[in-house]
Coordinates of C-alpha atoms in Angstrom, one line a residue:
Chain A
M206 CA 103.3 84.9 94.3
K207 CA 100.6 86.0 91.8
R208 CA 97.6 84.4 91.8
V209 CA 95.1 85.2 89.1
A210 CA 91.6 84.1 88.9
V211 CA 88.6 84.5 86.8
Q212 CA 86.0 82.7 88.3
A213 CA 82.3 83.0 88.7
G214 CA 82.0 81.3 92.1
D215 CA 82.2 83.3 95.3
F216 CA 85.9 83.7 97.0
E217 CA 87.5 84.0 100.5
V218 CA 88.9 87.2 101.0
A219 CA 90.6 85.7 104.4
A220 CA 92.1 82.6 102.7
E221 CA 93.8 85.3 100.1
L222 CA 94.7 87.9 103.0
A223 CA 96.7 84.9 104.8
A224 CA 98.5 83.9 101.8
L225 CA 99.9 87.3 101.3
E226 CA 100.2 88.0 104.9
A227 CA 102.4 84.5 104.9
L228 CA 105.1 86.3 102.8
G229 CA 106.5 87.9 105.4
G230 CA 106.7 91.2 104.0
G231 CA 105.3 93.4 106.8
G232 CA 102.4 95.1 104.9
V233 CA 99.3 93.9 102.7
A234 CA 96.8 95.9 100.8
S235 CA 93.5 94.9 99.5
F236 CA 90.6 96.2 97.5
T237 CA 87.1 94.1 97.7
G238 CA 84.1 95.3 95.3
V239 CA 81.0 94.3 96.1
V240 CA 77.4 94.7 94.0
R241 CA 75.6 97.9 95.4
G242 CA 71.9 97.6 95.9
G243 CA 69.1 100.4 95.8
G244 CA 67.4 101.9 93.0
G245 CA 65.3 98.3 92.6
L246 CA 68.1 96.6 91.4
V247 CA 67.8 93.3 91.8
A248 CA 71.2 91.9 90.1
L249 CA 74.3 92.8 87.8
E250 CA 75.2 90.3 85.2
L251 CA 79.2 90.4 84.1
E252 CA 79.7 89.1 80.6
H253 CA 83.6 88.8 79.8
Y254 CA 85.6 87.9 77.2
P255 CA 87.0 84.5 78.3
A256 CA 89.9 83.9 75.7
M257 CA 91.2 87.7 76.5
T258 CA 90.3 88.1 80.4
Q259 CA 92.7 85.4 82.0
A260 CA 95.5 87.0 80.1
Q261 CA 94.6 90.2 80.4
V262 CA 94.3 90.1 83.8
D263 CA 97.7 88.5 83.9
R264 CA 99.3 91.1 82.0
I265 CA 98.3 94.1 84.3
C266 CA 99.2 92.0 87.2
D267 CA 103.0 91.9 85.5
E268 CA 102.9 95.6 85.1
A269 CA 102.0 95.9 88.9
M270 CA 104.9 93.7 89.6
T271 CA 107.2 95.7 87.4
R272 CA 106.5 99.2 88.7
W273 CA 106.0 98.1 92.8
P274 CA 108.5 95.9 94.5
L275 CA 105.7 93.4 95.8
L276 CA 106.3 89.9 97.3
G277 CA 103.1 88.8 95.9
L278 CA 99.8 89.7 94.6
S279 CA 96.4 88.3 94.2
V280 CA 93.6 89.2 91.9
I281 CA 90.1 87.6 91.7
H282 CA 87.3 88.7 89.2
R283 CA 83.9 87.3 88.9
F284 CA 81.5 86.8 86.4
G285 CA 77.7 86.1 85.5
R286 CA 74.6 87.0 87.8
L287 CA 76.0 88.4 91.1
E288 CA 73.3 89.8 93.7
P289 CA 73.4 92.8 95.8
G290 CA 76.0 92.7 98.6
A291 CA 78.0 89.8 96.6
R292 CA 81.6 90.2 95.9
I293 CA 83.1 91.1 92.4
V294 CA 86.3 91.6 92.5
F295 CA 89.5 91.1 94.9
V296 CA 92.8 92.6 95.0
G297 CA 95.8 92.2 97.4
T298 CA 99.1 92.9 97.3
A299 CA 101.8 92.5 100.0
S300 CA 105.0 94.4 99.8
R301 CA 108.2 95.2 102.5
H302 CA 106.8 98.9 102.0
R303 CA 103.1 99.8 102.9
T304 CA 103.2 102.5 100.4
A305 CA 103.9 100.1 97.5
A306 CA 101.4 97.6 98.6
L307 CA 98.8 100.4 99.0
E308 CA 99.6 102.0 95.4
S309 CA 99.4 99.1 93.4
C310 CA 96.6 97.8 95.0
A311 CA 94.8 101.3 93.6
F312 CA 96.8 100.8 90.2
L313 CA 95.2 97.2 89.9
I314 CA 91.6 98.1 90.7
D315 CA 91.9 101.4 88.3
W316 CA 93.3 99.1 85.6
L317 CA 90.9 96.3 86.0
K318 CA 88.1 98.8 85.7
S319 CA 89.6 100.1 82.1
E320 CA 91.8 97.4 80.4
A321 CA 89.9 94.3 81.8
P322 CA 87.0 92.9 79.3
F323 CA 84.2 92.7 81.5
W324 CA 80.7 94.3 80.9
K325 CA 78.3 95.0 83.7
K326 CA 74.3 94.6 83.0
E327 CA 71.9 95.7 85.5
H328 CA 68.7 93.8 86.1
F329 CA 66.0 95.9 87.9
A330 CA 62.8 94.8 89.8
N331 CA 60.6 96.0 87.6
G332 CA 62.0 93.7 84.4
A333 CA 64.0 96.8 82.8
T334 CA 67.8 96.0 82.2
G335 CA 70.6 98.4 81.3
W336 CA 74.2 98.1 80.6
V337 CA 76.6 100.2 82.7
D338 CA 78.0 102.6 80.8
A339 CA 81.8 103.4 81.2
R340 CA 82.9 106.3 83.1
V341 CA 85.2 108.8 81.6
E342 CA 86.7 109.4 85.5
D343 CA 87.6 105.6 85.5
E344 CA 89.5 105.7 81.9
V345 CA 91.1 109.1 83.0
K346 CA 92.5 107.7 86.7
A347 CA 93.8 104.5 84.4
K348 CA 95.8 106.8 82.1
G349 CA 96.7 109.0 85.2
W350 CA 99.1 105.7 85.9
G351 CA 101.1 106.8 82.9
Chain B
M93 CA 93.7 82.6 53.7
V94 CA 91.2 81.5 56.2
A95 CA 87.9 83.7 57.2
L96 CA 87.9 85.8 60.4
T97 CA 86.0 85.7 63.2
I98 CA 84.5 88.3 64.8
V99 CA 83.0 88.2 68.3
Y100 CA 80.7 90.6 70.0
F101 CA 80.3 91.5 73.7
A102 CA 77.5 93.7 75.7
W103 CA 75.0 95.6 74.0
V104 CA 77.0 95.2 70.5
R105 CA 76.3 91.4 70.7
E106 CA 72.6 91.9 71.5
R107 CA 71.9 94.7 69.0
I108 CA 73.4 92.1 66.4
G109 CA 71.9 88.8 67.8
L110 CA 75.1 87.0 67.7
D111 CA 77.8 85.9 70.2
E112 CA 80.4 85.1 67.2
E113 CA 80.6 84.8 63.2
Q114 CA 82.7 84.1 60.5
V115 CA 83.3 87.0 58.2
A116 CA 85.0 87.1 54.6
R117 CA 88.5 88.2 55.5
P118 CA 88.5 91.9 54.2
E119 CA 91.2 93.1 51.6
M120 CA 94.8 94.0 52.3
G121 CA 95.2 97.3 54.3
A122 CA 91.6 97.1 55.6
T123 CA 91.4 98.3 59.1
V124 CA 89.0 97.5 62.2
A125 CA 87.0 100.7 61.5
D126 CA 86.7 99.7 57.9
L127 CA 85.3 96.6 58.3
M128 CA 83.0 98.0 61.2
A129 CA 81.6 100.4 58.3
A130 CA 81.2 97.8 56.1
L131 CA 79.3 95.4 58.9
A132 CA 77.2 98.5 59.7
A133 CA 76.2 99.1 55.9
R134 CA 74.2 95.7 56.6
G135 CA 71.7 97.8 58.2
G136 CA 69.3 96.7 60.8
G137 CA 71.1 95.4 64.3
Y138 CA 74.3 95.9 62.6
A139 CA 73.8 99.4 61.9
E140 CA 72.3 100.1 65.3
A141 CA 75.4 98.0 67.1
L142 CA 78.3 99.7 64.7
G143 CA 77.0 102.8 63.5
D144 CA 79.0 105.0 66.3
A145 CA 82.4 103.8 66.0
T146 CA 83.2 106.5 68.9
R147 CA 81.1 104.8 71.2
L148 CA 83.3 101.5 70.5
R149 CA 86.0 99.7 71.4
A150 CA 88.1 96.6 69.5
A151 CA 90.5 93.6 70.2
L152 CA 92.7 91.6 67.4
D153 CA 93.7 88.1 68.7
Q154 CA 92.7 89.0 72.3
R155 CA 94.8 92.4 72.4
F156 CA 92.8 96.0 72.7
V157 CA 93.6 97.7 69.7
A158 CA 92.8 101.2 68.1
L159 CA 90.2 100.9 65.5
D160 CA 92.6 102.4 62.9
T161 CA 94.7 99.2 63.1
V162 CA 95.2 97.1 60.2
I163 CA 93.5 93.9 60.2
G164 CA 96.3 92.1 59.0
D165 CA 96.3 88.1 59.4
A166 CA 94.5 88.3 63.0
R167 CA 92.1 85.5 63.7
E168 CA 89.9 86.7 65.8
L169 CA 88.5 90.5 65.9
A170 CA 86.2 91.5 69.2
L171 CA 83.6 94.3 68.5
F172 CA 82.2 95.6 72.2
P173 CA 81.6 99.2 74.1
P174 CA 83.8 100.4 76.6
V175 CA 84.8 97.8 79.6
T176 CA 83.0 98.4 82.9
G177 CA 84.8 95.6 85.1
G178 CA 86.6 96.0 88.3
Chain C
M106 CA 80.4 102.4 111.5
K107 CA 83.5 103.5 113.7
R108 CA 85.6 100.5 115.0
V109 CA 88.3 101.0 116.8
A110 CA 90.5 98.6 118.9
V111 CA 93.7 99.1 121.1
Q112 CA 94.5 95.1 122.1
A113 CA 97.1 93.0 122.9
G114 CA 95.1 89.9 121.6
D115 CA 95.2 89.1 117.4
F116 CA 92.0 89.6 115.6
E117 CA 90.0 88.1 112.7
V118 CA 90.4 90.4 109.4
A119 CA 87.7 88.3 107.8
A120 CA 85.6 89.4 110.4
E121 CA 86.4 93.1 110.0
L122 CA 86.0 92.9 106.7
A123 CA 82.8 91.3 106.2
A124 CA 81.3 94.0 108.9
L125 CA 82.8 96.9 106.1
E126 CA 81.2 94.9 103.0
A127 CA 78.0 94.1 104.9
L128 CA 77.6 98.4 105.0
G129 CA 76.9 98.0 101.2
G130 CA 78.8 100.5 100.1
G131 CA 80.6 99.2 97.3
G132 CA 84.5 99.0 97.8
V133 CA 86.3 98.2 100.9
A134 CA 89.7 98.9 101.5
S135 CA 92.5 97.5 104.1
F136 CA 95.9 97.4 105.0
T137 CA 97.4 95.0 107.6
G138 CA 100.9 95.6 109.0
V139 CA 102.9 92.0 110.1
V140 CA 106.0 92.1 111.6
R141 CA 108.7 91.4 109.6
G142 CA 111.9 88.9 110.5
G143 CA 115.0 88.7 109.6
G144 CA 118.2 89.9 110.8
G145 CA 117.9 88.3 113.6
L146 CA 114.8 89.4 115.4
V147 CA 112.6 87.4 117.4
A148 CA 110.0 89.6 118.6
L149 CA 109.0 93.2 118.4
E150 CA 107.5 94.7 121.8
L151 CA 104.8 97.7 121.3
E152 CA 104.3 100.1 124.3
H153 CA 101.9 102.4 124.6
Y154 CA 100.3 105.4 126.1
P155 CA 97.2 104.0 127.4
A156 CA 95.4 106.9 128.8
M157 CA 95.9 108.5 125.3
T158 CA 96.1 106.0 122.8
Q159 CA 92.4 104.8 122.0
A160 CA 91.4 108.9 121.8
Q161 CA 93.9 109.4 119.7
V162 CA 93.6 106.9 117.1
D163 CA 89.7 108.0 117.7
R164 CA 90.7 111.3 116.6
I165 CA 92.7 110.1 113.6
C166 CA 89.5 108.1 112.9
D167 CA 87.2 111.1 113.0
E168 CA 89.5 113.2 110.6
A169 CA 89.5 110.3 108.1
M170 CA 85.9 110.4 108.3
T171 CA 85.3 114.1 108.0
R172 CA 87.7 114.0 105.2
W173 CA 86.0 111.0 102.9
P174 CA 82.9 109.9 102.6
L175 CA 82.9 106.9 104.4
L176 CA 80.5 104.5 105.1
G177 CA 82.4 103.2 108.1
L178 CA 85.7 102.0 109.1
S179 CA 87.4 99.6 111.4
V180 CA 91.1 100.2 113.2
I181 CA 92.8 97.8 115.4
H182 CA 96.4 97.9 117.0
R183 CA 97.5 95.9 119.0
F184 CA 100.9 96.2 121.9
G185 CA 102.7 94.2 123.9
R186 CA 105.1 91.4 122.7
L187 CA 104.7 90.1 119.0
E188 CA 106.6 87.6 116.8
P189 CA 107.4 87.7 113.3
G190 CA 104.6 86.9 111.3
A191 CA 102.0 88.3 113.4
R192 CA 99.9 91.5 112.6
I193 CA 100.4 94.5 114.4
V194 CA 98.1 96.5 112.9
F195 CA 94.5 96.5 110.7
V196 CA 92.9 99.5 108.8
G197 CA 89.5 99.1 106.9
T198 CA 87.7 100.9 105.4
A199 CA 84.5 101.0 103.2
S200 CA 82.8 103.6 100.7
R201 CA 80.7 104.1 98.0
H202 CA 84.1 105.4 95.8
R203 CA 86.7 103.2 95.7
T204 CA 89.3 106.1 95.9
A205 CA 88.0 107.2 99.1
A206 CA 87.9 104.1 100.1
L207 CA 91.9 103.4 99.3
E208 CA 93.2 107.0 100.1
S209 CA 91.5 107.1 103.3
C210 CA 93.5 103.8 104.1
A211 CA 96.6 105.1 103.0
F212 CA 95.7 108.0 105.1
L213 CA 94.9 106.3 108.4
I214 CA 98.3 104.3 108.5
D215 CA 100.1 107.0 107.8
W216 CA 98.6 109.3 110.4
L217 CA 99.1 106.1 112.9
K218 CA 102.4 105.8 112.1
S219 CA 103.0 109.6 113.3
E220 CA 100.4 110.5 115.4
A221 CA 99.6 107.3 117.4
P222 CA 101.6 107.2 120.7
F223 CA 103.1 103.4 120.5
W224 CA 106.7 102.8 120.2
K225 CA 108.4 99.6 118.7
K226 CA 111.4 98.1 120.5
E227 CA 113.3 95.0 118.8
H228 CA 114.5 91.5 120.3
F229 CA 117.2 89.7 118.6
A230 CA 118.3 86.2 118.9
N231 CA 121.6 87.1 120.5
G232 CA 120.0 89.2 123.1
A233 CA 120.3 92.6 121.7
T234 CA 117.7 94.8 121.8
G235 CA 116.7 98.4 120.4
W236 CA 114.2 100.9 119.9
V237 CA 113.1 101.7 116.6
D238 CA 114.0 105.2 115.1
A239 CA 110.9 107.1 113.7
R240 CA 111.7 107.5 110.3
V241 CA 111.7 110.9 108.6
E242 CA 110.0 109.8 105.5
D243 CA 106.9 108.8 107.7
E244 CA 106.7 112.0 109.2
V245 CA 106.7 114.0 106.0
K246 CA 104.1 111.5 104.4
A247 CA 101.7 112.4 107.2
K248 CA 102.3 115.9 106.7
G249 CA 102.0 115.3 103.3
W250 CA 98.0 114.9 104.2
G251 CA 97.7 118.8 104.9
Chain D
M119 CA 98.4 123.8 143.7
V120 CA 98.7 119.8 142.8
A121 CA 101.8 118.5 141.8
L122 CA 102.5 117.6 138.2
T123 CA 102.7 114.2 136.9
I124 CA 105.5 113.1 134.5
V125 CA 104.9 109.8 132.5
Y126 CA 108.1 108.7 130.4
F127 CA 108.0 106.1 127.6
A128 CA 110.1 103.9 125.6
W129 CA 114.3 104.8 125.8
V130 CA 113.0 108.3 127.9
R131 CA 111.6 105.5 130.3
E132 CA 114.2 103.1 130.3
R133 CA 117.2 105.6 130.7
I134 CA 115.4 107.6 133.9
G135 CA 114.6 104.3 135.6
L136 CA 110.4 105.3 135.9
D137 CA 107.7 105.1 134.6
E138 CA 106.2 108.0 136.0
E139 CA 106.6 110.5 138.6
Q140 CA 105.3 113.4 140.4
V141 CA 107.0 116.7 140.7
A142 CA 106.4 120.5 141.7
R143 CA 104.5 122.3 139.5
P144 CA 106.8 124.8 137.7
E145 CA 106.7 128.6 138.3
M146 CA 103.8 130.2 136.1
G147 CA 104.6 130.4 132.3
A148 CA 106.9 127.3 132.4
T149 CA 107.1 125.8 129.2
V150 CA 107.6 122.1 128.6
A151 CA 111.2 122.7 127.2
D152 CA 111.9 124.3 130.2
L153 CA 111.1 121.6 132.7
M154 CA 112.9 119.4 130.5
A155 CA 116.3 121.5 131.1
A156 CA 115.4 121.1 135.0
L157 CA 115.0 117.5 134.6
A158 CA 118.0 117.2 132.7
A159 CA 120.3 118.9 135.3
R160 CA 119.5 116.3 137.5
G161 CA 122.0 114.5 135.8
G162 CA 122.3 110.6 135.3
G163 CA 119.6 108.9 133.6
Y164 CA 117.9 112.6 133.6
A165 CA 120.7 114.3 131.5
E166 CA 120.7 111.0 129.1
A167 CA 117.4 111.0 128.7
L168 CA 116.3 114.5 128.2
G169 CA 119.5 116.1 127.4
D170 CA 119.1 116.5 123.8
A171 CA 115.4 118.2 123.2
T172 CA 115.3 117.7 119.3
R173 CA 115.2 113.9 119.7
L174 CA 112.1 114.5 122.3
R175 CA 108.3 114.6 121.6
A176 CA 105.7 115.8 124.3
A177 CA 102.0 115.6 125.2
L178 CA 100.2 117.6 127.8
D179 CA 96.9 116.1 129.2
Q180 CA 96.8 113.1 126.5
R181 CA 97.6 115.5 123.6
F182 CA 100.2 116.1 121.8
V183 CA 102.1 119.9 122.2
A184 CA 105.1 121.6 120.8
L185 CA 108.4 121.6 123.6
D186 CA 107.8 125.3 123.9
T187 CA 104.1 124.9 124.9
V188 CA 103.5 126.6 128.4
I189 CA 102.4 123.8 130.9
G190 CA 99.8 125.7 132.9
D191 CA 97.4 123.9 134.5
A192 CA 98.1 120.7 132.8
R193 CA 97.6 117.4 135.3
E194 CA 99.7 115.1 133.2
L195 CA 103.1 115.5 130.9
A196 CA 103.9 112.8 128.9
L197 CA 107.9 113.0 127.7
F198 CA 108.9 110.5 124.7
P199 CA 111.0 109.9 121.2
P200 CA 108.7 110.2 118.2
V201 CA 106.4 107.5 117.8
T202 CA 106.8 104.6 115.7
G203 CA 103.7 102.9 115.9
G204 CA 101.5 101.7 112.6

């Protein structure tokens, strides 16, 4: 099972996890990224490269499936305007081996951060806006997977 | 040969003021960096957006490439800052 | 937020994750262990040491909270008779840093495997039963956290 | 001094045929391993369950301890195989 979705709308984490649990693998790992508030942030705007995004996320998932013995994975990435508390991204993996499930989950989120064509713009209460800078440590982390 | 489509994202798009445009296909052997320099030479938003290549990344036909990659017969070039998804 | 439950009944993963997401931390990691079928297994029976279990799991959680900057965690471990497909254990962590959420989740499940007083007995369709042997690699993994 | 409660789990419990029992408190300085050896000397299920110390783990008053730990004034000793939760 490989499920990849790039969408504006929210999603049900429970449904994704239930599908992964049903694969009978023994272990399901997940990571959910949520818009962090504070500092007067009113919204995060996620721009992406529609012609590329789905194929690129798909490629990252295929890479994870060749590296770890996974029974299934599910990756959902949202775009558009998201307010604090909203989910941005979900990664779920199922495997017979808990280490494979957890490591591939970490790999996928690291790779999404540095290899998926999304850009975040912050909107603040005072009207200011700013594009989020890529963090060097994210690129280092993704490269760390070799 | 058909024109080359260039698509811009994030602050590159905002500074240039365009989502996308068609340009004459650069001469054979030209790299992404060569085209970026030519576009920056237009001045204004182009210079602001594309003047510092170290801050930019590119994709040719929806695949990430290094800036010294030859454009060749690619149909679509994307120029953007480093990605910040996830 | 620290939630520790040792219980016979099932639980709602969605509710646990929602509580962790609501902490506003940015990242929520989880691991769910499910009874793996196959080989004629009809049930897994989980015995535990009631006087010790809750306190010990609590201690493991405190250890995770001193090692990583967590906003919250939730650990649920079931006991009693569980059939293939049933959830056994859930670990959820929330942090501002995705690495902290994912690593502490891996730490908690590794430690639960080697430091929580549970024992698994397998029941097979032909009436045979057998206690699951501890795996050396699990002890090695837990020790790997130092 | 009060008796010592011993609780057994998993196949240790099954082989001995008891969840729990009270025993006379061992002499001062006796370790968990000493008591295990004394119990194993009863033969039968005790020998089967406790004969090979390398396969066993212990807790004193609900804390894991090494088998060479002195029992002292602990109230409850638990004997069991390595745990397999998670």
